[in-house]
PDB file of C-alpha atoms and ligand atoms in Angstrom:
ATOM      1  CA  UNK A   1     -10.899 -15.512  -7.856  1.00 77.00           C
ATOM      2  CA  UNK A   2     -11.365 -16.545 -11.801  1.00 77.00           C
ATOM      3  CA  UNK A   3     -10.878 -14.089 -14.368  1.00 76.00           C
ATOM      4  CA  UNK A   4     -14.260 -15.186 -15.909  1.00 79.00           C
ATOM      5  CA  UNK A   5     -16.001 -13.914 -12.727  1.00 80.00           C
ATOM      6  CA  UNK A   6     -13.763 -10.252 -12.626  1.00 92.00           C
ATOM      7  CA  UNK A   7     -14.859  -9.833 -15.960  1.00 94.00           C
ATOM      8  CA  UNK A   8     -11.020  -9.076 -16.847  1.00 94.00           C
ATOM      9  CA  UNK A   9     -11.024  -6.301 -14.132  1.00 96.00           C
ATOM     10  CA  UNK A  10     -14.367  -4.861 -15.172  1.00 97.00           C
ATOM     11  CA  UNK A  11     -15.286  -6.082 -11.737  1.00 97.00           C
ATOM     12  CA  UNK A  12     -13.176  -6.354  -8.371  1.00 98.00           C
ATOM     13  CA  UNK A  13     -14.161  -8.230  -5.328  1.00 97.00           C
ATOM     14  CA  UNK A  14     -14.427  -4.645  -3.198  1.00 98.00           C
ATOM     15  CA  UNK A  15     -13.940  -5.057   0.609  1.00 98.00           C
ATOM     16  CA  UNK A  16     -15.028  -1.059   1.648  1.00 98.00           C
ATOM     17  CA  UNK A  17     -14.030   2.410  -0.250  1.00 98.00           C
ATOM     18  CA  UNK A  18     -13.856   5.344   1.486  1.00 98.00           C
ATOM     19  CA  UNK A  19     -13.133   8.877   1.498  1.00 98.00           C
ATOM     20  CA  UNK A  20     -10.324   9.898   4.395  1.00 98.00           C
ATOM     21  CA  UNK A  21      -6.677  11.200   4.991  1.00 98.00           C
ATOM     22  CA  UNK A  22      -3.652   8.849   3.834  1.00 98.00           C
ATOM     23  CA  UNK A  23      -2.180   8.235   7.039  1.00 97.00           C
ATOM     24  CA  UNK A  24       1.419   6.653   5.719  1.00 97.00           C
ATOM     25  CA  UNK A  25       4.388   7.549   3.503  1.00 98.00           C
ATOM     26  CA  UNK A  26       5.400  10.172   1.070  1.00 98.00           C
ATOM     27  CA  UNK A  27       1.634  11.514   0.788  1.00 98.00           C
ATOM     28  CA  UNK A  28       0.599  11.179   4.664  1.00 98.00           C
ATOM     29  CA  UNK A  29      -1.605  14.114   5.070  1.00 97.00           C
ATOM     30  CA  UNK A  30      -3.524  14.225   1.808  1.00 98.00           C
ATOM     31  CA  UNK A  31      -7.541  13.831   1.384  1.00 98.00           C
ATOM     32  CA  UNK A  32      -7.923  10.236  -0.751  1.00 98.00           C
ATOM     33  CA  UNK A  33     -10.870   8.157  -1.510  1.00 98.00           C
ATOM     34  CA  UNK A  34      -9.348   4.630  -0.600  1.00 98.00           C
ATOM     35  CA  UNK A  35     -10.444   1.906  -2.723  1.00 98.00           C
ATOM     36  CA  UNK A  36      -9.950  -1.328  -0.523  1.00 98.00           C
ATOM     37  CA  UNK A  37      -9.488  -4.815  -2.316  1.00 98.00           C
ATOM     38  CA  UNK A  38      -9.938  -8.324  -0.903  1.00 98.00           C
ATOM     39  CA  UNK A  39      -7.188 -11.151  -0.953  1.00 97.00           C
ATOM     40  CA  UNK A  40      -3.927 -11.485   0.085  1.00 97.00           C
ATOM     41  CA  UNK A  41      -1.561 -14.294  -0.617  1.00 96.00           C
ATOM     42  CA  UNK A  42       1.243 -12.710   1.686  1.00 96.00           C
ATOM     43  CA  UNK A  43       0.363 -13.644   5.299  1.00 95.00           C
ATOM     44  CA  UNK A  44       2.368 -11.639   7.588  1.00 95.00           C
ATOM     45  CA  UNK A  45       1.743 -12.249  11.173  1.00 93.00           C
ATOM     46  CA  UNK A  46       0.844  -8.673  12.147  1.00 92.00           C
ATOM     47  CA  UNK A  47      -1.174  -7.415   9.413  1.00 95.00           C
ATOM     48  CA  UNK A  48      -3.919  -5.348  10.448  1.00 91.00           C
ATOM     49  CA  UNK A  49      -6.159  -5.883   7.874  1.00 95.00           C
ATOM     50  CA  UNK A  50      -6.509  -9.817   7.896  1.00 97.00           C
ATOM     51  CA  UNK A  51      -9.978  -9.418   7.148  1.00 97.00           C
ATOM     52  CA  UNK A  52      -9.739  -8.605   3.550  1.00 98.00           C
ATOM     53  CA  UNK A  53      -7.032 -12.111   2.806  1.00 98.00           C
ATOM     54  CA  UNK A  54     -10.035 -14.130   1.605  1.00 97.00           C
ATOM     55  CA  UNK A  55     -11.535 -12.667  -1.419  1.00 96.00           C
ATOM     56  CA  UNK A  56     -14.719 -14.927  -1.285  1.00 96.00           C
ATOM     57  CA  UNK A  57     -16.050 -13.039   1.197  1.00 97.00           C
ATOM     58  CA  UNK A  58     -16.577  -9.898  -1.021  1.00 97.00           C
ATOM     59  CA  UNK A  59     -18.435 -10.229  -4.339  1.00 94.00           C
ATOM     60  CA  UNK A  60     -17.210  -8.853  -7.671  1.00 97.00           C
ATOM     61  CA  UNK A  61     -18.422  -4.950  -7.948  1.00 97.00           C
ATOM     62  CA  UNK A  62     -19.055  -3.293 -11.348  1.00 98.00           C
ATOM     63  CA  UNK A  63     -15.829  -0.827 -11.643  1.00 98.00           C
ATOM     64  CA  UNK A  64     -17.997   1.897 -12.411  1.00 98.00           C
ATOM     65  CA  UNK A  65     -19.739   1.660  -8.984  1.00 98.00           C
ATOM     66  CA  UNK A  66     -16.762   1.843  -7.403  1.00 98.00           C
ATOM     67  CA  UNK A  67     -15.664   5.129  -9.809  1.00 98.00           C
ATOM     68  CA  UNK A  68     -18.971   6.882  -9.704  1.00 98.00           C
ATOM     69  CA  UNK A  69     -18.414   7.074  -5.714  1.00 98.00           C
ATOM     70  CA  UNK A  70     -15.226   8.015  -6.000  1.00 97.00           C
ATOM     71  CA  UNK A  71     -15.363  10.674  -8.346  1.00 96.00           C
ATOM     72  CA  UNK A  72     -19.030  11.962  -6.545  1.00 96.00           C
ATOM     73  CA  UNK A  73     -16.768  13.599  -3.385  1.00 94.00           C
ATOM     74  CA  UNK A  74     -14.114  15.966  -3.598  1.00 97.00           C
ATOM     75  CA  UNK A  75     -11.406  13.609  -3.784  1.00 96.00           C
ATOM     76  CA  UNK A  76      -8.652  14.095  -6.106  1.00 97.00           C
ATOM     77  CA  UNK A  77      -6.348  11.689  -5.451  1.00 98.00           C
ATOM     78  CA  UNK A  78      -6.898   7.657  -5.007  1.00 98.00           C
ATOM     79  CA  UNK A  79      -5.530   5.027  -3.139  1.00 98.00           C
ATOM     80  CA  UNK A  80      -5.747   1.473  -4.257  1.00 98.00           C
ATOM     81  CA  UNK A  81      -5.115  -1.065  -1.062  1.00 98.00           C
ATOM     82  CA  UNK A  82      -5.651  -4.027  -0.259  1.00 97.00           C
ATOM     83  CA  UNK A  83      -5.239  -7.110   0.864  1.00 96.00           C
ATOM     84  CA  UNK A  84      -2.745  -7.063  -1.995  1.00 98.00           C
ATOM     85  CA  UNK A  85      -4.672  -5.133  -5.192  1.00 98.00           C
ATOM     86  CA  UNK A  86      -2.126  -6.636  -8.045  1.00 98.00           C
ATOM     87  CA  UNK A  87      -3.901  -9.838  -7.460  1.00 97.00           C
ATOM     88  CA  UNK A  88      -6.404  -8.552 -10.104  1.00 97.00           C
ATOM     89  CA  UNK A  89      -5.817  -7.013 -13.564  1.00 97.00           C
ATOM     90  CA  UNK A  90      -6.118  -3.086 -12.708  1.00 98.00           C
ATOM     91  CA  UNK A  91      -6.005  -1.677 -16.051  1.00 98.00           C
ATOM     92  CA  UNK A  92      -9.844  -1.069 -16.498  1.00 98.00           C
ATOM     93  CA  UNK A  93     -10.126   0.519 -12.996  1.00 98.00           C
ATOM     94  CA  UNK A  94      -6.837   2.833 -13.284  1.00 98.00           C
ATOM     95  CA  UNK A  95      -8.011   3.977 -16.573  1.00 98.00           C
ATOM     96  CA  UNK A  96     -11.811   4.843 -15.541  1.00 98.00           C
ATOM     97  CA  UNK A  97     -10.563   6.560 -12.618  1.00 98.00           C
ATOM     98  CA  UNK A  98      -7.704   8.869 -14.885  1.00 98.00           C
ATOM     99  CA  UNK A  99     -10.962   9.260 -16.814  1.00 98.00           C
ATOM    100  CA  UNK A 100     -12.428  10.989 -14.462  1.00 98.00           C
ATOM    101  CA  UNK A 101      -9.421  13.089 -13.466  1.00 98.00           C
ATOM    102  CA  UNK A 102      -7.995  11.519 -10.359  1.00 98.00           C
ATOM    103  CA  UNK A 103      -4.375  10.864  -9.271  1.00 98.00           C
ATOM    104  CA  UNK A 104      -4.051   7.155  -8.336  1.00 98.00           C
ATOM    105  CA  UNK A 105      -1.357   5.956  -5.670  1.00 98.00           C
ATOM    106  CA  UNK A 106      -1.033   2.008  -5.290  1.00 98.00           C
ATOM    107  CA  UNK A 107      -0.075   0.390  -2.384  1.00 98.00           C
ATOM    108  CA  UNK A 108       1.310  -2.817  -2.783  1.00 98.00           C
ATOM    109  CA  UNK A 109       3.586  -5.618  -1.593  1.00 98.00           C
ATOM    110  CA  UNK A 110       4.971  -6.332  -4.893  1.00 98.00           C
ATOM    111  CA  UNK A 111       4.780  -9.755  -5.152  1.00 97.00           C
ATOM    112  CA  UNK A 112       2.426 -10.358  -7.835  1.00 98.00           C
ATOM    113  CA  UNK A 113       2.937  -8.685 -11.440  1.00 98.00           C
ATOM    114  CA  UNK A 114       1.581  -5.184 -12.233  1.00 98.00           C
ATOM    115  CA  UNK A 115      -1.006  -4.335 -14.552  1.00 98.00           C
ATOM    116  CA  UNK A 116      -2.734  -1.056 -14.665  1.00 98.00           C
ATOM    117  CA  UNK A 117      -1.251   2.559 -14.901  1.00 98.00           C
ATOM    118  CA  UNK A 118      -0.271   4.395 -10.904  1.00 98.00           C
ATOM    119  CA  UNK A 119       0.667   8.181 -10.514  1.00 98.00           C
ATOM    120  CA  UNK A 120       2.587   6.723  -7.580  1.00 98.00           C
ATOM    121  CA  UNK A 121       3.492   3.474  -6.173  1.00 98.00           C
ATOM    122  CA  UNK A 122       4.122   2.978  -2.532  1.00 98.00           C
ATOM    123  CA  UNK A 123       6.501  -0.546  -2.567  1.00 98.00           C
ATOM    124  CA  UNK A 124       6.053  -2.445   0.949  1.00 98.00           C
ATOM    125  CA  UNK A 125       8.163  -5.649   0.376  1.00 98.00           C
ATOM    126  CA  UNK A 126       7.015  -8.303   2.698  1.00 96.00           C
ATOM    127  CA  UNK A 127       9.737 -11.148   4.161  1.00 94.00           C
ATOM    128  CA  UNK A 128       6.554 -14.168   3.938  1.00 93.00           C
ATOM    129  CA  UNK A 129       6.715 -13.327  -0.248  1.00 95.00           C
ATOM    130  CA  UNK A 130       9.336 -11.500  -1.505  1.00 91.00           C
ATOM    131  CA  UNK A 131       8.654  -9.253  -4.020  1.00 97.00           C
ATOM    132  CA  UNK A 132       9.327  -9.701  -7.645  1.00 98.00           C
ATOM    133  CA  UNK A 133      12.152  -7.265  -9.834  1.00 98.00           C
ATOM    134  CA  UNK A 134       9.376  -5.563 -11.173  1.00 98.00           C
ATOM    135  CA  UNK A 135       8.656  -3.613  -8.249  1.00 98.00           C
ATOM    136  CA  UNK A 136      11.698  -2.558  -7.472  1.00 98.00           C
ATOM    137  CA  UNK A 137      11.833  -0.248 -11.123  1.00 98.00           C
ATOM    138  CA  UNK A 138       8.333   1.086 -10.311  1.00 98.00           C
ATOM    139  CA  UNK A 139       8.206   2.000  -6.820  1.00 98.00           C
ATOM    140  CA  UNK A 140       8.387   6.168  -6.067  1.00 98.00           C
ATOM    141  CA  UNK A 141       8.608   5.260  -2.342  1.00 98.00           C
ATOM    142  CA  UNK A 142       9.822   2.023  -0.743  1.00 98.00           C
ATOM    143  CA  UNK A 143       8.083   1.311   2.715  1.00 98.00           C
ATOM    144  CA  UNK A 144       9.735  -0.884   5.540  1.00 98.00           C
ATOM    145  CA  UNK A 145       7.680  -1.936   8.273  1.00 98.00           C
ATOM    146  CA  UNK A 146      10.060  -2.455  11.075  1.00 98.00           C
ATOM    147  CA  UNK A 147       8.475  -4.812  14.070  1.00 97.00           C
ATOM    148  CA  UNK A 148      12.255  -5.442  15.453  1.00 97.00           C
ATOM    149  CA  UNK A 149      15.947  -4.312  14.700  1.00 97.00           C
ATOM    150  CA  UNK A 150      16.135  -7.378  12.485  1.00 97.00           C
ATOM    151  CA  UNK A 151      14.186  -6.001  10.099  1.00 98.00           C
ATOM    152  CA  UNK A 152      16.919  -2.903   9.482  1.00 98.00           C
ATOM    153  CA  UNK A 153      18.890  -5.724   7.266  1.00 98.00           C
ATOM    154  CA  UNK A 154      15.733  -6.432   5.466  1.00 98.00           C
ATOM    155  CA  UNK A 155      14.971  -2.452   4.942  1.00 98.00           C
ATOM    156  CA  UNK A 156      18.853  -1.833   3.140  1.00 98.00           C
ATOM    157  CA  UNK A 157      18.776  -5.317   0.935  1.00 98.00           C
ATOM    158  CA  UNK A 158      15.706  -3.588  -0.660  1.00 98.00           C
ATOM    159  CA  UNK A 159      16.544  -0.037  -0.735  1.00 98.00           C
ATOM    160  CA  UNK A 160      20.104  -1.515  -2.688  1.00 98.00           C
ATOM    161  CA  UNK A 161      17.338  -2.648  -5.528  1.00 98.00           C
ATOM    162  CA  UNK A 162      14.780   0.243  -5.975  1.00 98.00           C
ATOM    163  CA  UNK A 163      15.992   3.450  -8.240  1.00 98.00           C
ATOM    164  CA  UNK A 164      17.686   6.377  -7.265  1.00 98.00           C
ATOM    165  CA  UNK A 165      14.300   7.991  -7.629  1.00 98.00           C
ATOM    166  CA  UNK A 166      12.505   6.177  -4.954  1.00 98.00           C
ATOM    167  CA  UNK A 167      12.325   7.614  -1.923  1.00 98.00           C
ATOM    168  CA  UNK A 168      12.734   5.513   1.616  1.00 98.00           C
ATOM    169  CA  UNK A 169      10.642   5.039   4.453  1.00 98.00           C
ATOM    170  CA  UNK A 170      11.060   3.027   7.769  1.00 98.00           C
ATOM    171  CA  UNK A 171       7.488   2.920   9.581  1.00 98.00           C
ATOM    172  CA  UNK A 172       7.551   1.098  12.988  1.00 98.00           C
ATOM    173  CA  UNK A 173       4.913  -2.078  13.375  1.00 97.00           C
ATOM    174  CA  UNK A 174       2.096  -0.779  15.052  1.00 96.00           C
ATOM    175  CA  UNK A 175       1.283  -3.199  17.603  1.00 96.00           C
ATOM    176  CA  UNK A 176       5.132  -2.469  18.880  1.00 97.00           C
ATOM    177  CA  UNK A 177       5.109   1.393  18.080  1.00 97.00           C
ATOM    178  CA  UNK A 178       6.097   2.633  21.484  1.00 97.00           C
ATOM    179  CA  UNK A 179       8.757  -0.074  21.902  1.00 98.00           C
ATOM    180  CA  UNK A 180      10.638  -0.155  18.296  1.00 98.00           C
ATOM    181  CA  UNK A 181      10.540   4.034  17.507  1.00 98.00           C
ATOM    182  CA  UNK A 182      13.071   4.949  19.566  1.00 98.00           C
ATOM    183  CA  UNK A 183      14.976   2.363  17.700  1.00 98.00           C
ATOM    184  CA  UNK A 184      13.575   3.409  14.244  1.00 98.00           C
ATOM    185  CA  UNK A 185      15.031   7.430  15.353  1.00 98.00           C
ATOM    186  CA  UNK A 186      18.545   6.390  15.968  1.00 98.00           C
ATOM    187  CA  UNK A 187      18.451   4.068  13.108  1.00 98.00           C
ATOM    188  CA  UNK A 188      17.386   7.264  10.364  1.00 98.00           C
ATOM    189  CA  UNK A 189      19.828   9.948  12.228  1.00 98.00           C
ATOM    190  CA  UNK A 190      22.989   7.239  11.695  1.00 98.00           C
ATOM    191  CA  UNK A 191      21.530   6.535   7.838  1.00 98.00           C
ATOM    192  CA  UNK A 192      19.814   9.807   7.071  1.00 98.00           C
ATOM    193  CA  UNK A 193      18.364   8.483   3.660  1.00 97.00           C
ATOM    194  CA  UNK A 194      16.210   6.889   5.260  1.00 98.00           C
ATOM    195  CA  UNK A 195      12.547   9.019   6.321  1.00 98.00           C
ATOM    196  CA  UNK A 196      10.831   7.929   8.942  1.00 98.00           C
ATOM    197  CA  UNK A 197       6.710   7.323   8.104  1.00 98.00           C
ATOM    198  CA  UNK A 198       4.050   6.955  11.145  1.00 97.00           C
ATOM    199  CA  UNK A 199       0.235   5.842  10.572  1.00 96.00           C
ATOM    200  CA  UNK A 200      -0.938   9.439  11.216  1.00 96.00           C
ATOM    201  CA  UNK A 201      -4.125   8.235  10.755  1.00 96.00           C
ATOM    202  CA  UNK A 202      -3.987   6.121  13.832  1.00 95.00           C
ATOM    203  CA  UNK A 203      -3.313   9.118  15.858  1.00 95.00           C
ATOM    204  CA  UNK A 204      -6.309  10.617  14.222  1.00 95.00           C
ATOM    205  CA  UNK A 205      -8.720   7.875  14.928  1.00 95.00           C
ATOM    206  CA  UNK A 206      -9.511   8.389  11.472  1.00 95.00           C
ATOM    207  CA  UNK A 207      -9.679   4.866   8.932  1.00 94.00           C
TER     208      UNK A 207
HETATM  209  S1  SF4 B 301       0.900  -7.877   2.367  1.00 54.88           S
HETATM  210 FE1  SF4 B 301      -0.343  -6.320   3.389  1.00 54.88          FE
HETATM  211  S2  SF4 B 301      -2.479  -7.121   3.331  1.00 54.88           S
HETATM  212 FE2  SF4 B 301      -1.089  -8.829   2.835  1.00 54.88          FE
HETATM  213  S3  SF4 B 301      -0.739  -9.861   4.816  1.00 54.88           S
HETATM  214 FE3  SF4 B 301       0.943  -8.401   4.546  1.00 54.88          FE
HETATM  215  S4  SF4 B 301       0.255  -6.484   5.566  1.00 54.88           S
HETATM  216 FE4  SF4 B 301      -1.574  -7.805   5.258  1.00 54.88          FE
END
């Protein structure tokens, strides 16, 4: 999607925003207003939210729609998702939104540059696009999805690149939950810096 048409980030091609509990990672359990963009360049086979890779399919929104809803419920903290949400230059957003207040957590696969300003960044390298050095300095947590035990070797080569301040999650594939956890358990009792991170929110029923 051209620049020209985002307006340099003054609009973002919006797939759904919502207010509901972050389901995943260091901040599982905490009321957010999820801010959902469209596009992904990634591709991995079991993403669950293939719906939001092509970005023609949702139409540049004014920023300031998207803020005035989230700062209208009780929210006080913000997710930005995607799809993958570095494809667009989040500076005006991040800074509208810390306007109003509101902590702002990104979630992102790091494989496009950053731009905008995060309270936290959740890291989620993906094999199909590896990510670039960037996010390894600014990740707070680093986020494995594990869909088999070969993804363990994939998990340590990027937790030997993020910061001693990051904190480490393995978070088993949904589609293959009950069969790779029991895996995932032995796996974070024999390397205990490693947390373990379920999508809460599944078990919720909640988005
Ligand atoms: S990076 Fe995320 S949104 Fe993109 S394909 Fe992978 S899981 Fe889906």
């Amino acid at each position: 999607m051209s620049d020209a048409l985002l307006e340099g980030g003054a609009k973002l091609p919006l797939v759904e925003d919502f207010y509901t509990i972050q389901g995943e990672g260091f901040h599982a359990g905490k009321p957010a207003y999820f801010i959902r963009l469209g596009g992904c360049d990634v591709g991995c086979s079991w993403c669950d939210a293939k719906y939001t890779w092509n970005p023609k399919l949702y139409p540049p929104v004014p920023i300031s729609t998207i803020v005035d809803r989230a700062s209208s419920c009780a929210a006080q903290a913000i997710v930005i998702t995607g799809g993958e949400p570095l494809l667009y230059p989040l500076g005006p957003l991040t800074r509208q939104l810390h306007d109003r207040g509101l902590e702002i957590f990104l979630e992102t696969s790091g494989s496009h540059p950053f731009s905008g300003e995060f309270d936290w960044v959740c890291f989620s390298p993906k094999v199909k696009q590896p990510p670039l050095d960037e996010a390894y300095v600014r990740a707070d947590e680093l986020k494995v999805i594990i869909g088999s035990e070969k993804d363990f070797e994939w998990a340590e080569n990027n937790a030997a690149k993020v910061t001693e301040r990051c904190l480490l999650y393995l978070q088993p594939e949904w589609s293959v939950y009950d069969r790779i956890l029991p895996a995932i358990v032995e796996y974070a009792k024999a390397h205990p810096w490693w947390n373990i991170s379920v999508q809460v929110h599944k078990f919720m029923h909640i988005p």
